[in-house]
Amino acid sequence: MTIMTYGDNIGNSMLKTLEHDPVFRSVAYFSMEIAIRPEIPTYSGGLGVLAGDIIKSAADLGVPMAAVTLLYRKGYFIQHVDQEGYQRESPVEWKPEEYLTLLPNEISVMLEGRPVKVRAWVYDYVGQSGYPLPIYFLDTDFESNAPADRNLTWHLYGGDQRYRLCQELILGVGGLRMLRDLGYRNIKTFHLNEGHAGFITLELLREQGYEDYDKIRDKVIFTTHTPVPAGHDHFSYELIDKVMDPVFVHHIKRMMGPEGVSMTELGLRYSRYTNAVSIKHAEVSRNMFNSANIDAVTNGVHSTTWTCPGFAKLYDRYIAGWRNDPSRLIQALQLPDEEVWKAHQAAKMKLLARVLEETGRELDADVLTIGFARRAAAYKRADLLFSDVKRLIDVCSGQVQFIFAGKAHPHDEPGKAMIKRIHQMAKEIGSAVPIVFLENYDMSLASLLTSGVDLWLNNPRRPREASGTSGMKCTHNGVMNFSVLDGWWIEGWVEDVTGWSIGPDPEEAELVEYDEMQDAMDLYNKLEDKVIPTYYQHREKWIWMMKHAIALNASYFNTHRVVKEYCEKAYGVVFRGL
Ligand SMILES: *Cc1c(COP(=O)(O)O)cnc(C)c1O
């Protein structure tokens, strides 16, 4: 094994100060997906975007962190929706060498009784004050490995249980081995962003000579992200026996008991600190996992990434220091109305130009435009809007237009059916209520949408939305939320001030099934009674609300605040700023 320091390999002399050496980094952030920029397609949705945003804020704030994920050569996938509304998927073509640097280090992980070699590519995200934060992308696709092992790092969330188990062993066990090989010796906190990297616990156990399971906990913290059961990996011992190193099998069975391995359980049991991603989600998770020790750190977004150029210019002019201290966005209340409106209309035109280019549909920039874009998972209910089509037309005809986007996981048939439904509705009622679907929702499209629409619609089935982050991106661009009271919105919602709610208060809506029609009716009623009249008849009130969305929501729901919270509550890193 070669011991090299990170600084030796990166030829960028400006950044080569001692402080940037791996030895001085104390936090390692592990995530199955990381979305750092649109050209690196190693993410599928909210989890990856959050990871990228946290990394960016950590770099801006000078937090001594390094990040680890996998290099997916085939990305997630490119979405096409055909004439009939069927989603088709094709692999993403990208060249890691265009954005990342291959390192000479190589480690191996035992899978199915043979050593699989792993190497790493690095991407340096450089924070606003010049502090670099390395992100390591693990890769098995090179000559030393057999063809079947080379493809282990090709697909994000592709393949079967065996494929996933192999990937998670590469991420957890391989990731830690790689960090050691790179010279990281003083990591005090391994942050598991969701359970996927939980096998890090086994490698930590090996490092201490398999002595004390309880001691693993000292070095690990865990963030749980979803109250949807399908979001939690579970591996049977039948599979684990086949794939995992026998020494690890012996210990994982003793650590986890007879039922197989739930990666969430693993994270919960062997972390010194666990958090959920909103206050409501913490409450739901404490019940779900029967554990009192689940804290809440509500998610955020990276402010400068998700603020469109027009608004960034405005903030630069009127709000000193907002870029590295987004809490200052409180001062948005002082922005001149005309300039806010102009910046917004400019972003809207950009989005409508994209719509025209891609769909041939010319939308009107003076018509209230509502956006709905997120992974096409059933619980997000993209089709709730179509519960009563006649009512929808009555309320919206000539007054509202809708823009949809979102990918369904390739195996998610209900998700795909939802896309088909939107497509079909667009055909049926499009002349009264224009509806367009933009293909291939990704970071770039998310930027355009979350700045270019007038209002962001969010109506998941409660309490499934752990947090949600797209609505936070909107608030950075003066786009208000119109949302079910779930996830972050319970904390960000001030009725008639930062946006509007849909459906019952969170206390009223319990975990049990409730009448979904209630949400749909409330949605139509509020559109009719509040949203549409405010937009068309009380424009000054609308702009007043836009400014309050920025001042009250964006100032808080940003990853600078999130990273500071992690430093205080979980990392034990004294926040020193830059
Ligand atoms: C922000 C973002 C998400 C997360 O949005 P939610 O509101 O959590 O559903 C998903 N996908 C992309 C491409 C994003 O940019």
XYZ file of N, CA and C and ligand atoms in Angstrom, residues 43 45-46 49 306 374 380 441-443 446 468-470 473, ligand 1:
60
model
N -25.938 10.940 -9.266
C -26.999 11.163 -8.281
C -28.345 10.867 -8.925
N -31.474 12.016 -6.989
C -32.448 13.003 -6.528
C -32.024 13.701 -5.262
N -33.005 13.909 -4.391
C -32.822 14.744 -3.214
C -31.653 14.354 -2.321
N -28.418 15.528 -3.968
C -28.337 16.987 -4.022
C -28.043 17.535 -2.626
N -28.310 27.576 -5.689
C -29.719 27.533 -6.077
C -30.375 28.900 -6.236
N -40.372 16.584 -9.173
C -39.708 15.756 -8.174
C -39.677 14.330 -8.705
N -45.495 10.914 -3.750
C -45.431 12.353 -4.026
C -46.690 12.852 -4.747
N -35.548 15.433 -15.641
C -35.356 16.308 -14.481
C -33.990 16.045 -13.860
N -33.146 17.060 -13.854
C -31.836 16.953 -13.214
C -31.512 18.285 -12.550
N -30.291 18.440 -12.085
C -29.933 19.676 -11.372
C -30.152 20.926 -12.214
N -33.763 21.559 -12.541
C -34.261 21.978 -11.228
C -33.965 23.463 -10.990
N -37.874 17.231 2.010
C -38.119 17.925 0.747
C -37.137 19.076 0.697
N -36.525 19.305 -0.462
C -35.603 20.435 -0.555
C -35.879 21.330 -1.763
N -36.628 20.822 -2.739
C -36.838 21.657 -3.927
C -37.570 22.944 -3.562
N -35.181 25.567 -2.527
C -34.511 26.221 -3.659
C -35.384 27.371 -4.141
C -33.565 19.345 -5.311
C -33.738 18.166 -6.169
C -34.489 17.070 -5.722
C -35.152 17.023 -4.368
O -36.418 17.582 -4.399
P -37.556 17.179 -3.361
O -38.270 18.429 -3.078
O -36.868 16.668 -2.134
O -38.396 16.163 -4.010
C -34.635 15.987 -6.572
N -34.067 15.969 -7.793
C -33.336 17.004 -8.246
C -32.737 16.912 -9.600
C -33.145 18.135 -7.455
O -32.404 19.147 -7.920
